[in-house]
Amino acid sequence: MVAVPAVSNAYVLDPTSSIVTDDSSGKQWLRWTETSSLSVNSAISTYQGDGWRLASNAEMAKLFSDFFAPIVLPEDQASRQSFVGEFGDGEDPVLELGKTFGWTEYENSINVASGETLSLNDYSTSIVKFGSASSGGASLYNSLTISSEFTFGRDDELIGRPERATLDFNQYTGIANGNERIGVALVREIPTSEVPEPSGLFLLGLGLMGLVYTRKKECLARA
């Protein structure tokens, strides 16, 4: 059984803005469903004015490691890494990741774009692009694919399938352009305007403490 790491709980979703904040890294992520159907260039041009950029390989590797510990990926990872859970074990980090960042393709067996329903139970999936490379002048992007635990019926028997996640650093050539079922992983540093500033009462308290300390020193000097 693979336990959901506590660090994944550090990713907090603001449903109003569709922004996921990770205080531990000082970064914010835009929910993947906000960029589904956009090409990488379109997503960047749409959101870069607010500081968003395409997530790097290292940033996606950290995200993957946070949700699927004890898997730890080196920053220069150049292959494919997969996580496969155990059906019915009560742990589903893929579900937690999808609920936080959004389902781009299917949610609860319903196609997000078309509304069509699959003959599967509780099937949810997302695909997201990240990183970049150039090969022969073509822009290529890496991908993360996740699918939740689900069940289906066959021959009067209910069959279960475990959750899965695949982080692919081999340049997913088929998704350079926009696709309604694929999101773009955008990340930015937490804006300085959102970093809490010392309150007025706190600063006043520090001033009073300094005043008391100064007066005590003066009294001791006269004694």
Short mmCIF file of N, CA and C in Angstrom, two decimals, residues 9-137:
data_model
loop_
_atom_site.label_atom_id
_atom_site.label_comp_id
_atom_site.label_asym_id
_atom_site.label_seq_id
_atom_site.Cartn_x
_atom_site.Cartn_y
_atom_site.Cartn_z
N ASN A 9 -0.57 17.53 0.77
CA ASN A 9 -1.60 18.35 1.36
C ASN A 9 -1.20 19.82 1.40
N ALA A 10 0.07 20.11 1.08
CA ALA A 10 0.53 21.50 1.06
C ALA A 10 0.04 22.22 -0.19
N TYR A 11 -0.46 21.49 -1.17
CA TYR A 11 -0.99 22.10 -2.38
C TYR A 11 -2.45 22.48 -2.13
N VAL A 12 -2.69 23.77 -1.98
CA VAL A 12 -4.02 24.25 -1.59
C VAL A 12 -4.69 24.95 -2.77
N LEU A 13 -5.89 24.48 -3.12
CA LEU A 13 -6.63 25.04 -4.24
C LEU A 13 -7.55 26.17 -3.79
N ASP A 14 -7.47 27.29 -4.51
CA ASP A 14 -8.45 28.37 -4.36
C ASP A 14 -9.43 28.20 -5.51
N PRO A 15 -10.64 27.67 -5.25
CA PRO A 15 -11.57 27.38 -6.34
C PRO A 15 -12.06 28.63 -7.07
N THR A 16 -11.97 29.79 -6.44
CA THR A 16 -12.43 31.01 -7.08
C THR A 16 -11.49 31.44 -8.20
N SER A 17 -10.19 31.35 -7.94
CA SER A 17 -9.20 31.77 -8.94
C SER A 17 -8.63 30.61 -9.74
N SER A 18 -8.93 29.37 -9.34
CA SER A 18 -8.36 28.17 -9.96
C SER A 18 -6.84 28.15 -9.86
N ILE A 19 -6.33 28.67 -8.75
CA ILE A 19 -4.89 28.70 -8.49
C ILE A 19 -4.57 27.75 -7.34
N VAL A 20 -3.54 26.92 -7.52
CA VAL A 20 -3.08 25.99 -6.49
C VAL A 20 -1.77 26.54 -5.93
N THR A 21 -1.74 26.75 -4.62
CA THR A 21 -0.56 27.33 -3.98
C THR A 21 0.19 26.27 -3.19
N ASP A 22 1.50 26.24 -3.39
CA ASP A 22 2.39 25.35 -2.64
C ASP A 22 3.36 26.23 -1.85
N ASP A 23 3.04 26.50 -0.60
CA ASP A 23 3.88 27.37 0.22
C ASP A 23 5.27 26.80 0.43
N SER A 24 5.40 25.47 0.41
CA SER A 24 6.70 24.86 0.68
C SER A 24 7.73 25.19 -0.39
N SER A 25 7.28 25.41 -1.62
CA SER A 25 8.20 25.75 -2.71
C SER A 25 8.11 27.21 -3.11
N GLY A 26 7.12 27.91 -2.57
CA GLY A 26 6.94 29.31 -2.93
C GLY A 26 6.36 29.50 -4.32
N LYS A 27 5.66 28.46 -4.82
CA LYS A 27 5.11 28.52 -6.18
C LYS A 27 3.60 28.38 -6.20
N GLN A 28 3.03 28.87 -7.28
CA GLN A 28 1.61 28.68 -7.55
C GLN A 28 1.45 28.00 -8.91
N TRP A 29 0.42 27.18 -9.02
CA TRP A 29 0.11 26.47 -10.27
C TRP A 29 -1.29 26.87 -10.73
N LEU A 30 -1.44 27.04 -12.03
CA LEU A 30 -2.77 27.28 -12.58
C LEU A 30 -3.42 25.93 -12.84
N ARG A 31 -4.68 25.81 -12.46
CA ARG A 31 -5.37 24.53 -12.66
C ARG A 31 -5.34 24.14 -14.13
N TRP A 32 -5.09 22.86 -14.39
CA TRP A 32 -4.92 22.39 -15.76
C TRP A 32 -6.16 22.59 -16.61
N THR A 33 -7.33 22.55 -16.00
CA THR A 33 -8.57 22.71 -16.77
C THR A 33 -8.70 24.13 -17.33
N GLU A 34 -7.95 25.09 -16.79
CA GLU A 34 -8.00 26.45 -17.30
C GLU A 34 -7.30 26.57 -18.66
N THR A 35 -6.42 25.64 -18.98
CA THR A 35 -5.64 25.74 -20.21
C THR A 35 -5.94 24.61 -21.20
N SER A 36 -6.87 23.72 -20.87
CA SER A 36 -7.19 22.65 -21.81
C SER A 36 -7.76 23.27 -23.08
N SER A 37 -7.40 22.74 -24.21
CA SER A 37 -7.74 23.19 -25.57
C SER A 37 -6.77 24.25 -26.08
N LEU A 38 -5.89 24.77 -25.22
CA LEU A 38 -4.92 25.77 -25.66
C LEU A 38 -3.60 25.10 -26.04
N SER A 39 -2.94 25.64 -27.06
CA SER A 39 -1.57 25.20 -27.35
C SER A 39 -0.66 25.80 -26.29
N VAL A 40 0.56 25.32 -26.21
CA VAL A 40 1.50 25.86 -25.24
C VAL A 40 1.72 27.35 -25.48
N ASN A 41 1.93 27.73 -26.73
CA ASN A 41 2.17 29.14 -27.05
C ASN A 41 0.97 30.01 -26.70
N SER A 42 -0.23 29.50 -26.98
CA SER A 42 -1.43 30.27 -26.65
C SER A 42 -1.61 30.43 -25.15
N ALA A 43 -1.33 29.35 -24.42
CA ALA A 43 -1.47 29.41 -22.96
C ALA A 43 -0.49 30.42 -22.37
N ILE A 44 0.75 30.40 -22.87
CA ILE A 44 1.76 31.31 -22.34
C ILE A 44 1.40 32.76 -22.68
N SER A 45 1.00 33.01 -23.92
CA SER A 45 0.67 34.38 -24.32
C SER A 45 -0.56 34.89 -23.58
N THR A 46 -1.47 33.99 -23.22
CA THR A 46 -2.69 34.39 -22.50
C THR A 46 -2.40 34.76 -21.06
N TYR A 47 -1.49 34.03 -20.41
CA TYR A 47 -1.30 34.18 -18.97
C TYR A 47 0.03 34.77 -18.53
N GLN A 48 0.97 34.95 -19.44
CA GLN A 48 2.30 35.39 -19.02
C GLN A 48 2.29 36.80 -18.42
N GLY A 49 1.29 37.60 -18.74
CA GLY A 49 1.19 38.93 -18.17
C GLY A 49 1.04 38.92 -16.66
N ASP A 50 0.55 37.81 -16.12
CA ASP A 50 0.40 37.66 -14.67
C ASP A 50 1.52 36.82 -14.07
N GLY A 51 2.60 36.64 -14.84
CA GLY A 51 3.76 35.95 -14.31
C GLY A 51 3.81 34.45 -14.56
N TRP A 52 2.83 33.90 -15.30
CA TRP A 52 2.80 32.45 -15.53
C TRP A 52 3.78 32.05 -16.63
N ARG A 53 4.37 30.87 -16.48
CA ARG A 53 5.28 30.30 -17.47
C ARG A 53 5.08 28.79 -17.51
N LEU A 54 5.64 28.16 -18.54
CA LEU A 54 5.52 26.72 -18.68
C LEU A 54 6.33 26.02 -17.60
N ALA A 55 5.74 25.05 -16.91
CA ALA A 55 6.45 24.31 -15.87
C ALA A 55 7.62 23.54 -16.46
N SER A 56 8.74 23.55 -15.77
CA SER A 56 9.94 22.86 -16.23
C SER A 56 9.89 21.38 -15.86
N ASN A 57 10.83 20.62 -16.42
CA ASN A 57 10.94 19.20 -16.06
C ASN A 57 11.17 19.04 -14.56
N ALA A 58 12.03 19.87 -13.99
CA ALA A 58 12.36 19.76 -12.57
C ALA A 58 11.14 20.04 -11.70
N GLU A 59 10.33 21.02 -12.09
CA GLU A 59 9.14 21.36 -11.30
C GLU A 59 8.09 20.26 -11.38
N MET A 60 7.93 19.66 -12.54
CA MET A 60 6.97 18.56 -12.66
C MET A 60 7.48 17.32 -11.94
N ALA A 61 8.79 17.11 -11.95
CA ALA A 61 9.36 15.97 -11.23
C ALA A 61 9.10 16.11 -9.73
N LYS A 62 9.23 17.33 -9.21
CA LYS A 62 8.96 17.56 -7.79
C LYS A 62 7.48 17.34 -7.47
N LEU A 63 6.60 17.84 -8.34
CA LEU A 63 5.17 17.63 -8.14
C LEU A 63 4.84 16.14 -8.10
N PHE A 64 5.41 15.40 -9.04
CA PHE A 64 5.18 13.95 -9.11
C PHE A 64 5.68 13.27 -7.84
N SER A 65 6.87 13.66 -7.40
CA SER A 65 7.44 13.06 -6.19
C SER A 65 6.62 13.41 -4.95
N ASP A 66 6.08 14.63 -4.90
CA ASP A 66 5.28 15.04 -3.75
C ASP A 66 4.02 14.19 -3.60
N PHE A 67 3.37 13.89 -4.71
CA PHE A 67 2.11 13.15 -4.65
C PHE A 67 2.31 11.63 -4.66
N PHE A 68 3.44 11.17 -5.20
CA PHE A 68 3.63 9.73 -5.34
C PHE A 68 4.90 9.24 -4.64
N ALA A 69 5.16 9.77 -3.45
CA ALA A 69 6.27 9.28 -2.64
C ALA A 69 6.05 7.79 -2.38
N PRO A 70 7.11 6.98 -2.28
CA PRO A 70 8.51 7.38 -2.15
C PRO A 70 9.25 7.57 -3.48
N ILE A 71 8.51 7.72 -4.60
CA ILE A 71 9.19 7.96 -5.87
C ILE A 71 9.86 9.33 -5.83
N VAL A 72 11.14 9.36 -6.09
CA VAL A 72 11.89 10.63 -6.14
C VAL A 72 12.61 10.67 -7.47
N LEU A 73 12.36 11.72 -8.23
CA LEU A 73 12.95 11.82 -9.56
C LEU A 73 14.08 12.83 -9.57
N PRO A 74 15.20 12.51 -10.21
CA PRO A 74 16.28 13.50 -10.36
C PRO A 74 15.83 14.60 -11.31
N GLU A 75 16.36 15.80 -11.12
CA GLU A 75 15.93 16.93 -11.93
C GLU A 75 16.26 16.75 -13.41
N ASP A 76 17.27 15.95 -13.72
CA ASP A 76 17.65 15.76 -15.12
C ASP A 76 17.03 14.48 -15.69
N GLN A 77 15.91 14.04 -15.09
CA GLN A 77 15.24 12.83 -15.55
C GLN A 77 14.99 12.91 -17.05
N ALA A 78 15.29 11.85 -17.78
CA ALA A 78 15.14 11.88 -19.23
C ALA A 78 14.43 10.65 -19.77
N SER A 79 13.59 10.04 -18.95
CA SER A 79 12.88 8.85 -19.40
C SER A 79 11.44 8.91 -18.88
N ARG A 80 10.84 7.76 -18.69
CA ARG A 80 9.45 7.69 -18.24
C ARG A 80 9.39 7.09 -16.85
N GLN A 81 8.53 7.68 -16.01
CA GLN A 81 8.33 7.17 -14.65
C GLN A 81 6.84 6.93 -14.44
N SER A 82 6.50 5.75 -13.93
CA SER A 82 5.09 5.41 -13.74
C SER A 82 4.79 5.04 -12.30
N PHE A 83 3.58 5.34 -11.89
CA PHE A 83 3.06 4.93 -10.60
C PHE A 83 1.79 4.13 -10.85
N VAL A 84 1.68 2.96 -10.22
CA VAL A 84 0.48 2.14 -10.30
C VAL A 84 0.08 1.78 -8.87
N GLY A 85 -1.12 2.15 -8.51
CA GLY A 85 -1.59 1.88 -7.16
C GLY A 85 -2.10 0.46 -7.00
N GLU A 86 -2.72 0.21 -5.87
CA GLU A 86 -3.32 -1.09 -5.58
C GLU A 86 -4.82 -0.90 -5.44
N PHE A 87 -5.59 -1.56 -6.30
CA PHE A 87 -7.03 -1.36 -6.31
C PHE A 87 -7.65 -1.72 -4.96
N GLY A 88 -8.51 -0.82 -4.47
CA GLY A 88 -9.25 -1.09 -3.26
C GLY A 88 -8.48 -0.95 -1.98
N ASP A 89 -7.28 -0.34 -2.03
CA ASP A 89 -6.48 -0.23 -0.80
C ASP A 89 -6.85 1.00 0.03
N GLY A 90 -7.79 1.79 -0.47
CA GLY A 90 -8.22 2.96 0.30
C GLY A 90 -7.34 4.18 0.09
N GLU A 91 -6.29 4.04 -0.71
CA GLU A 91 -5.39 5.16 -1.00
C GLU A 91 -5.47 5.47 -2.49
N ASP A 92 -5.63 6.73 -2.83
CA ASP A 92 -5.70 7.11 -4.24
C ASP A 92 -5.09 8.49 -4.43
N PRO A 93 -3.75 8.57 -4.43
CA PRO A 93 -3.11 9.88 -4.64
C PRO A 93 -3.44 10.49 -5.99
N VAL A 94 -3.74 9.66 -6.99
CA VAL A 94 -4.13 10.20 -8.29
C VAL A 94 -5.43 10.99 -8.16
N LEU A 95 -6.36 10.47 -7.38
CA LEU A 95 -7.63 11.16 -7.18
C LEU A 95 -7.40 12.50 -6.49
N GLU A 96 -6.51 12.51 -5.52
CA GLU A 96 -6.19 13.76 -4.83
C GLU A 96 -5.55 14.77 -5.80
N LEU A 97 -4.64 14.29 -6.63
CA LEU A 97 -3.99 15.17 -7.60
C LEU A 97 -5.00 15.72 -8.59
N GLY A 98 -5.88 14.86 -9.09
CA GLY A 98 -6.89 15.29 -10.07
C GLY A 98 -7.90 16.26 -9.49
N LYS A 99 -8.32 16.02 -8.26
CA LYS A 99 -9.27 16.94 -7.63
C LYS A 99 -8.64 18.31 -7.41
N THR A 100 -7.34 18.32 -7.16
CA THR A 100 -6.64 19.59 -6.92
C THR A 100 -6.38 20.35 -8.21
N PHE A 101 -5.87 19.64 -9.24
CA PHE A 101 -5.47 20.30 -10.48
C PHE A 101 -6.50 20.22 -11.59
N GLY A 102 -7.51 19.39 -11.43
CA GLY A 102 -8.59 19.31 -12.41
C GLY A 102 -8.47 18.13 -13.36
N TRP A 103 -9.63 17.67 -13.84
CA TRP A 103 -9.68 16.57 -14.81
C TRP A 103 -9.90 17.16 -16.19
N THR A 104 -8.98 16.92 -17.11
CA THR A 104 -9.05 17.55 -18.43
C THR A 104 -9.79 16.70 -19.47
N GLU A 105 -9.89 15.39 -19.23
CA GLU A 105 -10.48 14.51 -20.25
C GLU A 105 -11.80 13.89 -19.79
N TYR A 106 -11.76 13.11 -18.73
CA TYR A 106 -12.97 12.52 -18.16
C TYR A 106 -13.05 12.82 -16.67
N GLU A 107 -14.26 13.06 -16.20
CA GLU A 107 -14.50 13.22 -14.77
C GLU A 107 -15.72 12.40 -14.41
N ASN A 108 -15.51 11.42 -13.52
CA ASN A 108 -16.58 10.49 -13.14
C ASN A 108 -17.23 9.87 -14.37
N SER A 109 -16.38 9.44 -15.32
CA SER A 109 -16.78 8.71 -16.53
C SER A 109 -17.50 9.59 -17.56
N ILE A 110 -17.52 10.91 -17.35
CA ILE A 110 -18.16 11.82 -18.30
C ILE A 110 -17.08 12.61 -19.03
N ASN A 111 -17.16 12.62 -20.36
CA ASN A 111 -16.20 13.37 -21.16
C ASN A 111 -16.37 14.86 -20.88
N VAL A 112 -15.30 15.52 -20.45
CA VAL A 112 -15.39 16.92 -20.04
C VAL A 112 -15.81 17.82 -21.20
N ALA A 113 -15.36 17.52 -22.41
CA ALA A 113 -15.65 18.36 -23.56
C ALA A 113 -17.01 18.07 -24.19
N SER A 114 -17.32 16.78 -24.39
CA SER A 114 -18.53 16.42 -25.13
C SER A 114 -19.72 16.07 -24.24
N GLY A 115 -19.46 15.69 -22.99
CA GLY A 115 -20.54 15.28 -22.11
C GLY A 115 -20.95 13.82 -22.28
N GLU A 116 -20.30 13.10 -23.18
CA GLU A 116 -20.61 11.69 -23.38
C GLU A 116 -20.15 10.87 -22.18
N THR A 117 -20.89 9.80 -21.90
CA THR A 117 -20.60 8.97 -20.72
C THR A 117 -20.03 7.62 -21.12
N LEU A 118 -18.96 7.20 -20.44
CA LEU A 118 -18.37 5.88 -20.66
C LEU A 118 -19.07 4.84 -19.80
N SER A 119 -18.99 3.58 -20.24
CA SER A 119 -19.57 2.48 -19.45
C SER A 119 -18.58 2.00 -18.40
N LEU A 120 -18.02 2.97 -17.67
CA LEU A 120 -17.09 2.70 -16.58
C LEU A 120 -17.58 3.44 -15.35
N ASN A 121 -17.18 2.98 -14.20
CA ASN A 121 -17.61 3.62 -12.96
C ASN A 121 -16.46 4.43 -12.34
N ASP A 122 -16.72 5.71 -12.11
CA ASP A 122 -15.76 6.58 -11.41
C ASP A 122 -14.45 6.75 -12.14
N TYR A 123 -14.49 6.77 -13.46
CA TYR A 123 -13.29 6.92 -14.27
C TYR A 123 -13.00 8.40 -14.52
N SER A 124 -11.81 8.86 -14.11
CA SER A 124 -11.41 10.25 -14.32
C SER A 124 -9.98 10.28 -14.82
N THR A 125 -9.70 11.15 -15.80
CA THR A 125 -8.36 11.21 -16.36
C THR A 125 -7.97 12.66 -16.70
N SER A 126 -6.66 12.90 -16.71
CA SER A 126 -6.10 14.18 -17.13
C SER A 126 -4.81 13.94 -17.90
N ILE A 127 -4.54 14.82 -18.86
CA ILE A 127 -3.27 14.85 -19.57
C ILE A 127 -2.81 16.31 -19.56
N VAL A 128 -1.54 16.52 -19.27
CA VAL A 128 -1.02 17.89 -19.22
C VAL A 128 0.37 17.95 -19.83
N LYS A 129 0.64 19.05 -20.55
CA LYS A 129 1.94 19.25 -21.19
C LYS A 129 2.84 20.10 -20.29
N PHE A 130 4.15 19.85 -20.39
CA PHE A 130 5.11 20.64 -19.64
C PHE A 130 6.48 20.53 -20.31
N GLY A 131 7.46 21.30 -19.82
CA GLY A 131 8.81 21.22 -20.38
C GLY A 131 8.82 21.52 -21.87
N SER A 132 9.96 21.47 -22.46
CA SER A 132 10.03 21.70 -23.90
C SER A 132 11.36 21.21 -24.45
N ALA A 133 11.36 20.97 -25.73
CA ALA A 133 12.58 20.57 -26.44
C ALA A 133 12.38 20.90 -27.90
N SER A 134 13.42 20.86 -28.66
CA SER A 134 13.32 21.13 -30.08
C SER A 134 14.00 20.01 -30.85
N SER A 135 13.31 19.50 -31.84
CA SER A 135 13.87 18.40 -32.64
C SER A 135 13.53 18.67 -34.10
N GLY A 136 14.54 18.93 -34.89
CA GLY A 136 14.30 19.18 -36.30
C GLY A 136 13.45 20.41 -36.55
N GLY A 137 13.52 21.39 -35.63
CA GLY A 137 12.74 22.60 -35.80
C GLY A 137 11.33 22.51 -35.24
#
